[in-house]
Amino acid sequence: GLYLSTALASIGAILAAASNGYWMYFFCMSLRGFGCGGLGVASYVLCTEVLGVKWRAVLGISTQYFWSAGIALMAGIAYTLPEWRQFAAFAGFSGVAYIALSFKYLMESPRWYLATGQTDKAQDVMVQLAKASSRSNTVKLPPLKQQRIAKGLNVTAVFPFPALRHRLIAMAYIFCITSLVYYGLSLNVGSLSGSIYMNTFISGIVEFPSHAFAQIAVDKLGRKMTLVLLMSIAAVGVLSSALFSGSMQVTVSMIGRFGIAGSFNMIYLYTTELFPTIVRSACLGTCSLAARLGGIIAPGIILAQAISPALPPIFLGTAAASACMVTLTLPETQGVVIEESLAGAARQN
């Protein structure tokens, strides 16, 4: 799933760089977007499913440092390669290079192997991970417990369980709003005073302390309250930007960016803990689809500045506040062992 998504996104970017008309460009960018939509889900699930309770939050959140570094790096590359065809080609070939360089080292999730009845393959992966951790070639692990096989489950499998159904709807809404606010702020960078390259670079850099804050708070305050706090910071920062101009507007906008970047980080971790292994990717994929809807709506919100410059931040800030309220209806997952079955996950409160 990860490599297919990366390949589609890379091919779309490379072909877009060579497009000679609107419709070809439209098709290529659609292909690129299709790949990017699966890339985020597949990569995050694959990273976190090998982690135990102790390291799940710390390392799960750490993956987002690379996202933020990519944003900051993108600003420098765009400044160096201002011609859009060169920039698109660079992005596409970067994806191809990633596949080539990581293919030898990347392994399938042992949880997925177990959930689909491939216990031997799961055991092999765990042994390889254990050898790498112990730097020994004589590692022996006890046999893995055979799970009940449940193949072919999709997101509809959670519907008969009221608790899981509520979690799915709530997280889909939170994903949509988080994406709306995040990309709304990203698209609004050009409306802020100063250089668009520098503002984009700062947007990426300001996410680093946001992720660090999330790493600390997630175990001190729990998943739910950390998300509520970060979303509240985003709401206050975005709403405040409607009251200022110049450098002060940039400052409060970056406070909003701090909050929403941390929120975007948290919702991936939170979602993986709210759903059992057998439907985790499907539920996270559904929430990611809702996030794409938020990204689609974001440009329309920014266009509202033609009516009044204050409208976009007011709408985005209010939306972030509503996501805080929805988050409060969800259970805490800190320290909870991830369930493998639907019934078991539904019983967790």
CSV table of C-alpha atoms in Angstrom, one decimal:
chain,number,residue,atom,x,y,z
A,1,GLY,CA,0.0,0.0,0.0
A,2,LEU,CA,2.8,2.4,0.9
A,3,TYR,CA,4.8,1.8,-2.3
A,4,LEU,CA,1.8,1.8,-4.6
A,5,SER,CA,0.7,5.2,-3.1
A,6,THR,CA,4.2,6.6,-3.4
A,7,ALA,CA,4.5,5.4,-7.0
A,8,LEU,CA,1.2,6.9,-8.1
A,9,ALA,CA,2.0,10.2,-6.4
A,10,SER,CA,5.5,10.3,-8.0
A,11,ILE,CA,4.2,9.3,-11.5
A,12,GLY,CA,1.6,12.0,-11.2
A,13,ALA,CA,4.1,14.7,-10.3
A,14,ILE,CA,6.6,13.7,-13.1
A,15,LEU,CA,3.8,13.6,-15.7
A,16,ALA,CA,2.4,16.9,-14.5
A,17,ALA,CA,5.9,18.5,-15.1
A,18,ALA,CA,5.6,17.4,-18.7
A,19,SER,CA,2.0,18.3,-19.3
A,20,ASN,CA,1.1,20.5,-22.2
A,21,GLY,CA,-2.5,21.5,-21.4
A,22,TYR,CA,-5.0,22.0,-18.6
A,23,TRP,CA,-6.7,18.6,-18.8
A,24,MET,CA,-3.5,16.6,-18.9
A,25,TYR,CA,-2.3,18.6,-15.9
A,26,PHE,CA,-5.6,18.1,-14.2
A,27,PHE,CA,-5.4,14.3,-14.7
A,28,CYS,CA,-1.8,14.1,-13.5
A,29,MET,CA,-2.5,16.1,-10.3
A,30,SER,CA,-5.6,14.0,-9.6
A,31,LEU,CA,-3.3,10.9,-9.8
A,32,ARG,CA,-0.8,12.6,-7.6
A,33,GLY,CA,-3.5,13.5,-5.0
A,34,PHE,CA,-4.8,9.9,-5.2
A,35,GLY,CA,-1.4,8.6,-4.3
A,36,CYS,CA,-0.7,11.2,-1.5
A,37,GLY,CA,-4.1,10.3,0.1
A,38,GLY,CA,-3.0,6.7,0.6
A,39,LEU,CA,0.6,7.6,1.4
A,40,GLY,CA,-0.1,9.3,4.7
A,41,VAL,CA,-2.4,6.5,6.0
A,42,ALA,CA,-0.2,3.6,4.9
A,43,SER,CA,3.0,5.1,6.2
A,44,TYR,CA,1.6,6.0,9.7
A,45,VAL,CA,-0.1,2.7,10.3
A,46,LEU,CA,3.1,0.8,9.2
A,47,CYS,CA,5.2,2.9,11.5
A,48,THR,CA,3.0,2.5,14.6
A,49,GLU,CA,1.8,-1.1,14.5
A,50,VAL,CA,5.2,-2.5,15.5
A,51,LEU,CA,5.2,-0.3,18.6
A,52,GLY,CA,4.1,-1.3,22.1
A,53,VAL,CA,2.3,0.9,24.6
A,54,LYS,CA,5.4,2.5,26.0
A,55,TRP,CA,6.8,3.8,22.8
A,56,ARG,CA,3.6,4.3,20.7
A,57,ALA,CA,3.0,7.9,21.5
A,58,VAL,CA,6.7,9.1,21.5
A,59,LEU,CA,7.7,7.5,18.2
A,60,GLY,CA,4.3,7.9,16.6
A,61,ILE,CA,4.5,11.7,17.1
A,62,SER,CA,8.1,11.7,16.0
A,63,THR,CA,7.2,10.7,12.5
A,64,GLN,CA,5.6,14.1,12.0
A,65,TYR,CA,9.0,15.9,12.5
A,66,PHE,CA,9.8,14.7,9.0
A,67,TRP,CA,6.5,16.1,7.6
A,68,SER,CA,7.4,19.5,9.1
A,69,ALA,CA,11.0,19.3,7.8
A,70,GLY,CA,9.5,18.6,4.3
A,71,ILE,CA,7.5,21.8,4.5
A,72,ALA,CA,10.5,23.9,5.5
A,73,LEU,CA,12.6,22.1,2.9
A,74,MET,CA,10.0,22.7,0.2
A,75,ALA,CA,10.2,26.5,0.7
A,76,GLY,CA,13.9,26.4,0.0
A,77,ILE,CA,13.6,24.1,-3.0
A,78,ALA,CA,10.8,26.3,-4.4
A,79,TYR,CA,12.9,29.3,-4.0
A,80,THR,CA,15.8,27.6,-5.8
A,81,LEU,CA,13.5,26.1,-8.5
A,82,PRO,CA,10.9,28.8,-9.0
A,83,GLU,CA,9.8,27.3,-12.4
A,84,TRP,CA,6.9,25.0,-11.5
A,85,ARG,CA,7.8,22.2,-13.9
A,86,GLN,CA,11.2,21.8,-12.3
A,87,PHE,CA,9.7,21.8,-8.8
A,88,ALA,CA,7.1,19.1,-9.8
A,89,ALA,CA,9.7,16.9,-11.4
A,90,PHE,CA,11.9,17.2,-8.3
A,91,ALA,CA,9.0,16.1,-6.1
A,92,GLY,CA,8.2,13.1,-8.3
A,93,PHE,CA,11.8,11.8,-8.6
A,94,SER,CA,12.2,12.2,-4.8
A,95,GLY,CA,9.4,9.6,-4.4
A,96,VAL,CA,11.0,7.2,-6.8
A,97,ALA,CA,14.3,7.6,-4.9
A,98,TYR,CA,12.5,6.8,-1.7
A,99,ILE,CA,11.1,3.5,-3.0
A,100,ALA,CA,14.5,2.5,-4.4
A,101,LEU,CA,16.4,3.3,-1.2
A,102,SER,CA,14.0,1.8,1.3
A,103,PHE,CA,12.8,-1.3,-0.4
A,104,LYS,CA,15.6,-3.5,1.1
A,105,TYR,CA,14.8,-2.5,4.7
A,106,LEU,CA,11.0,-2.0,5.0
A,107,MET,CA,9.0,-4.9,6.5
A,108,GLU,CA,5.3,-5.6,6.6
A,109,SER,CA,3.4,-5.0,9.8
A,110,PRO,CA,3.5,-8.2,12.0
A,111,ARG,CA,0.1,-7.1,13.5
A,112,TRP,CA,-1.4,-7.3,10.0
A,113,TYR,CA,0.2,-10.7,9.4
A,114,LEU,CA,-1.3,-12.0,12.7
A,115,ALA,CA,-4.8,-10.5,12.0
A,116,THR,CA,-4.8,-12.2,8.6
A,117,GLY,CA,-3.7,-15.6,9.9
A,118,GLN,CA,-0.1,-15.4,8.6
A,119,THR,CA,1.5,-16.2,11.9
A,120,ASP,CA,4.8,-17.6,10.5
A,121,LYS,CA,5.5,-14.4,8.6
A,122,ALA,CA,4.6,-12.3,11.7
A,123,GLN,CA,7.1,-14.4,13.7
A,124,ASP,CA,9.8,-13.8,11.0
A,125,VAL,CA,9.3,-10.0,11.2
A,126,MET,CA,9.4,-10.0,15.0
A,127,VAL,CA,12.6,-12.0,15.0
A,128,GLN,CA,14.3,-9.6,12.5
A,129,LEU,CA,13.2,-6.7,14.7
A,130,ALA,CA,14.5,-8.4,17.8
A,131,LYS,CA,17.9,-9.1,16.1
A,132,ALA,CA,18.2,-5.5,15.1
A,133,SER,CA,17.4,-4.3,18.6
A,134,SER,CA,19.8,-6.8,20.4
A,135,ARG,CA,22.5,-6.8,17.7
A,136,SER,CA,22.6,-10.5,18.1
A,137,ASN,CA,22.1,-13.3,15.5
A,138,THR,CA,20.8,-15.8,18.1
A,139,VAL,CA,17.6,-14.2,19.2
A,140,LYS,CA,14.7,-16.6,19.9
A,141,LEU,CA,11.2,-15.5,20.6
A,142,PRO,CA,8.3,-17.5,22.0
A,143,PRO,CA,5.7,-18.6,19.5
A,144,LEU,CA,3.1,-15.9,18.6
A,145,LYS,CA,-0.4,-16.5,19.6
A,146,GLN,CA,-2.6,-17.4,16.7
A,147,GLN,CA,-5.3,-14.8,16.2
A,148,ARG,CA,-8.8,-15.5,14.9
A,149,ILE,CA,-8.7,-14.8,11.2
A,150,ALA,CA,-11.1,-12.1,10.0
A,151,LYS,CA,-10.3,-11.3,6.4
A,152,GLY,CA,-12.1,-8.9,4.1
A,153,LEU,CA,-13.3,-6.5,6.8
A,154,ASN,CA,-13.9,-2.9,5.8
A,155,VAL,CA,-15.1,0.2,7.6
A,156,THR,CA,-18.7,-1.0,7.6
A,157,ALA,CA,-17.7,-3.7,10.1
A,158,VAL,CA,-17.7,-1.0,12.9
A,159,PHE,CA,-21.3,0.0,12.3
A,160,PRO,CA,-23.0,-2.7,14.4
A,161,PHE,CA,-21.0,-1.4,17.4
A,162,PRO,CA,-22.5,1.9,18.7
A,163,ALA,CA,-19.3,2.9,20.5
A,164,LEU,CA,-17.0,2.2,17.5
A,165,ARG,CA,-19.6,3.9,15.2
A,166,HIS,CA,-19.5,7.0,17.3
A,167,ARG,CA,-15.7,7.1,17.4
A,168,LEU,CA,-15.6,6.8,13.6
A,169,ILE,CA,-18.1,9.6,13.0
A,170,ALA,CA,-16.4,11.8,15.6
A,171,MET,CA,-12.9,11.3,14.3
A,172,ALA,CA,-14.0,11.8,10.7
A,173,TYR,CA,-15.4,15.2,11.7
A,174,ILE,CA,-12.2,16.1,13.6
A,175,PHE,CA,-10.1,15.0,10.7
A,176,CYS,CA,-12.1,17.2,8.3
A,177,ILE,CA,-11.9,20.2,10.5
A,178,THR,CA,-8.2,19.8,11.3
A,179,SER,CA,-7.4,19.5,7.6
A,180,LEU,CA,-9.7,22.5,6.8
A,181,VAL,CA,-7.9,24.7,9.3
A,182,TYR,CA,-4.4,23.4,8.5
A,183,TYR,CA,-4.6,23.8,4.8
A,184,GLY,CA,-6.6,27.0,5.2
A,185,LEU,CA,-3.7,28.5,7.1
A,186,SER,CA,-1.2,27.1,4.6
A,187,LEU,CA,-3.1,28.7,1.6
A,188,ASN,CA,-3.4,31.9,3.5
A,189,VAL,CA,0.4,32.3,3.8
A,190,GLY,CA,0.4,34.3,0.6
A,191,SER,CA,-2.0,36.8,2.1
A,192,LEU,CA,0.3,37.5,5.1
A,193,SER,CA,2.9,40.3,5.0
A,194,GLY,CA,6.5,39.4,4.0
A,195,SER,CA,7.9,36.8,1.7
A,196,ILE,CA,5.8,33.7,0.8
A,197,TYR,CA,9.0,31.6,0.9
A,198,MET,CA,10.0,32.8,4.3
A,199,ASN,CA,6.4,32.5,5.7
A,200,THR,CA,6.2,28.9,4.4
A,201,PHE,CA,9.6,28.1,5.9
A,202,ILE,CA,8.5,29.6,9.3
A,203,SER,CA,5.3,27.6,9.0
A,204,GLY,CA,7.3,24.4,8.8
A,205,ILE,CA,9.7,25.3,11.6
A,206,VAL,CA,7.0,26.4,14.0
A,207,GLU,CA,5.6,22.8,13.8
A,208,PHE,CA,8.7,21.4,15.5
A,209,PRO,CA,8.0,22.8,19.0
A,210,SER,CA,4.3,21.8,18.4
A,211,HIS,CA,5.3,18.2,18.0
A,212,ALA,CA,7.7,18.3,20.9
A,213,PHE,CA,4.9,19.8,23.1
A,214,ALA,CA,2.6,17.0,21.9
A,215,GLN,CA,5.2,14.3,22.8
A,216,ILE,CA,5.4,15.7,26.4
A,217,ALA,CA,1.7,16.4,26.9
A,218,VAL,CA,0.4,13.2,25.4
A,219,ASP,CA,1.6,11.2,28.4
A,220,LYS,CA,1.1,13.9,31.0
A,221,LEU,CA,-2.4,14.9,30.0
A,222,GLY,CA,-3.6,12.0,27.9
A,223,ARG,CA,-4.5,11.8,24.3
A,224,LYS,CA,-7.9,13.4,24.6
A,225,MET,CA,-7.0,16.5,26.6
A,226,THR,CA,-3.8,17.1,24.6
A,227,LEU,CA,-5.9,17.2,21.4
A,228,VAL,CA,-8.4,19.5,23.1
A,229,LEU,CA,-5.6,21.8,24.3
A,230,LEU,CA,-3.9,22.0,20.9
A,231,MET,CA,-7.2,22.5,19.0
A,232,SER,CA,-8.0,25.3,21.5
A,233,ILE,CA,-4.7,27.0,20.8
A,234,ALA,CA,-5.4,26.7,17.1
A,235,ALA,CA,-8.9,28.3,17.6
A,236,VAL,CA,-7.6,31.2,19.6
A,237,GLY,CA,-4.6,31.9,17.3
A,238,VAL,CA,-6.7,31.8,14.1
A,239,LEU,CA,-9.5,33.9,15.5
A,240,SER,CA,-7.0,36.4,16.9
A,241,SER,CA,-5.4,36.8,13.4
A,242,ALA,CA,-8.6,38.6,12.3
A,243,LEU,CA,-7.9,41.4,14.7
A,244,PHE,CA,-4.3,42.2,13.6
A,245,SER,CA,-2.3,43.1,10.6
A,246,GLY,CA,1.4,43.1,9.6
A,247,SER,CA,4.0,41.3,11.7
A,248,MET,CA,1.5,40.8,14.6
A,249,GLN,CA,-0.9,39.0,12.3
A,250,VAL,CA,1.9,36.7,11.2
A,251,THR,CA,2.8,36.0,14.8
A,252,VAL,CA,-0.8,35.0,15.9
A,253,SER,CA,-1.3,33.0,12.7
A,254,MET,CA,1.8,31.0,13.6
A,255,ILE,CA,0.4,30.4,17.1
A,256,GLY,CA,-2.6,29.0,15.3
A,257,ARG,CA,-0.3,26.9,13.1
A,258,PHE,CA,1.4,25.6,16.2
A,259,GLY,CA,-1.9,24.4,17.6
A,260,ILE,CA,-3.3,22.9,14.4
A,261,ALA,CA,0.0,21.1,13.5
A,262,GLY,CA,0.0,19.4,16.8
A,263,SER,CA,-3.6,18.5,16.4
A,264,PHE,CA,-2.9,17.0,13.0
A,265,ASN,CA,-0.2,14.9,14.6
A,266,MET,CA,-2.4,13.8,17.5
A,267,ILE,CA,-5.4,12.7,15.5
A,268,TYR,CA,-3.3,10.0,13.7
A,269,LEU,CA,-2.0,8.6,17.0
A,270,TYR,CA,-5.4,8.8,18.6
A,271,THR,CA,-7.3,7.1,15.8
A,272,THR,CA,-4.9,4.2,15.6
A,273,GLU,CA,-5.6,3.6,19.3
A,274,LEU,CA,-9.4,3.9,19.0
A,275,PHE,CA,-9.8,1.1,16.6
A,276,PRO,CA,-8.7,-2.6,16.5
A,277,THR,CA,-6.1,-3.9,14.2
A,278,ILE,CA,-8.4,-5.6,11.8
A,279,VAL,CA,-10.1,-2.4,10.8
A,280,ARG,CA,-7.5,0.2,11.8
A,281,SER,CA,-6.3,1.0,8.3
A,282,ALA,CA,-9.9,1.1,7.0
A,283,CYS,CA,-11.0,3.5,9.7
A,284,LEU,CA,-7.9,5.6,9.4
A,285,GLY,CA,-8.4,5.7,5.6
A,286,THR,CA,-12.0,6.8,6.1
A,287,CYS,CA,-10.9,9.6,8.4
A,288,SER,CA,-8.2,10.6,5.9
A,289,LEU,CA,-10.9,10.8,3.3
A,290,ALA,CA,-12.8,13.2,5.5
A,291,ALA,CA,-9.6,15.2,5.9
A,292,ARG,CA,-9.4,15.4,2.1
A,293,LEU,CA,-12.9,17.0,2.1
A,294,GLY,CA,-11.6,19.6,4.5
A,295,GLY,CA,-8.7,20.3,2.2
A,296,ILE,CA,-11.1,20.7,-0.7
A,297,ILE,CA,-13.2,23.2,1.2
A,298,ALA,CA,-10.2,25.2,2.4
A,299,PRO,CA,-9.6,27.2,-0.8
A,300,GLY,CA,-13.2,28.3,-0.8
A,301,ILE,CA,-12.9,29.6,2.7
A,302,ILE,CA,-9.8,31.6,1.8
A,303,LEU,CA,-11.7,33.1,-1.2
A,304,ALA,CA,-14.1,34.6,1.3
A,305,GLN,CA,-11.4,37.2,2.1
A,306,ALA,CA,-12.7,39.0,-1.1
A,307,ILE,CA,-15.8,39.9,1.0
A,308,SER,CA,-13.9,40.6,4.2
A,309,PRO,CA,-10.3,39.7,5.3
A,310,ALA,CA,-11.7,38.8,8.7
A,311,LEU,CA,-14.1,36.0,7.4
A,312,PRO,CA,-11.6,33.2,6.8
A,313,PRO,CA,-10.0,33.3,10.2
A,314,ILE,CA,-13.4,33.7,11.9
A,315,PHE,CA,-14.7,30.6,10.1
A,316,LEU,CA,-11.6,28.6,10.6
A,317,GLY,CA,-11.3,29.5,14.3
A,318,THR,CA,-15.0,28.6,14.9
A,319,ALA,CA,-14.5,25.3,13.2
A,320,ALA,CA,-11.5,24.5,15.4
A,321,ALA,CA,-13.6,25.3,18.5
A,322,SER,CA,-16.3,22.9,17.4
A,323,ALA,CA,-13.8,20.1,16.9
A,324,CYS,CA,-12.7,20.6,20.6
A,325,MET,CA,-16.3,20.0,21.7
A,326,VAL,CA,-16.5,16.8,19.6
A,327,THR,CA,-13.2,15.5,21.0
A,328,LEU,CA,-14.6,15.7,24.5
A,329,THR,CA,-17.1,12.9,23.7
A,330,LEU,CA,-14.4,10.4,22.9
A,331,PRO,CA,-12.7,7.9,25.4
A,332,GLU,CA,-9.1,8.3,26.6
A,333,THR,CA,-6.7,5.7,25.2
A,334,GLN,CA,-3.5,6.4,27.1
A,335,GLY,CA,-1.9,3.2,28.3
A,336,VAL,CA,-4.6,1.0,26.7
A,337,VAL,CA,-3.5,-2.2,25.0
A,338,ILE,CA,-4.6,-2.1,21.4
A,339,GLU,CA,-7.4,-4.6,20.9
A,340,GLU,CA,-7.3,-7.0,17.9
A,341,SER,CA,-11.1,-7.7,17.8
A,342,LEU,CA,-14.1,-5.4,17.2
A,343,ALA,CA,-16.0,-6.6,20.2
A,344,GLY,CA,-13.0,-6.1,22.5
A,345,ALA,CA,-12.4,-2.6,21.2
A,346,ALA,CA,-16.1,-1.7,21.6
A,347,ARG,CA,-15.9,-2.7,25.3
A,348,GLN,CA,-13.0,-0.3,26.0
A,349,ASN,CA,-14.1,3.0,27.5
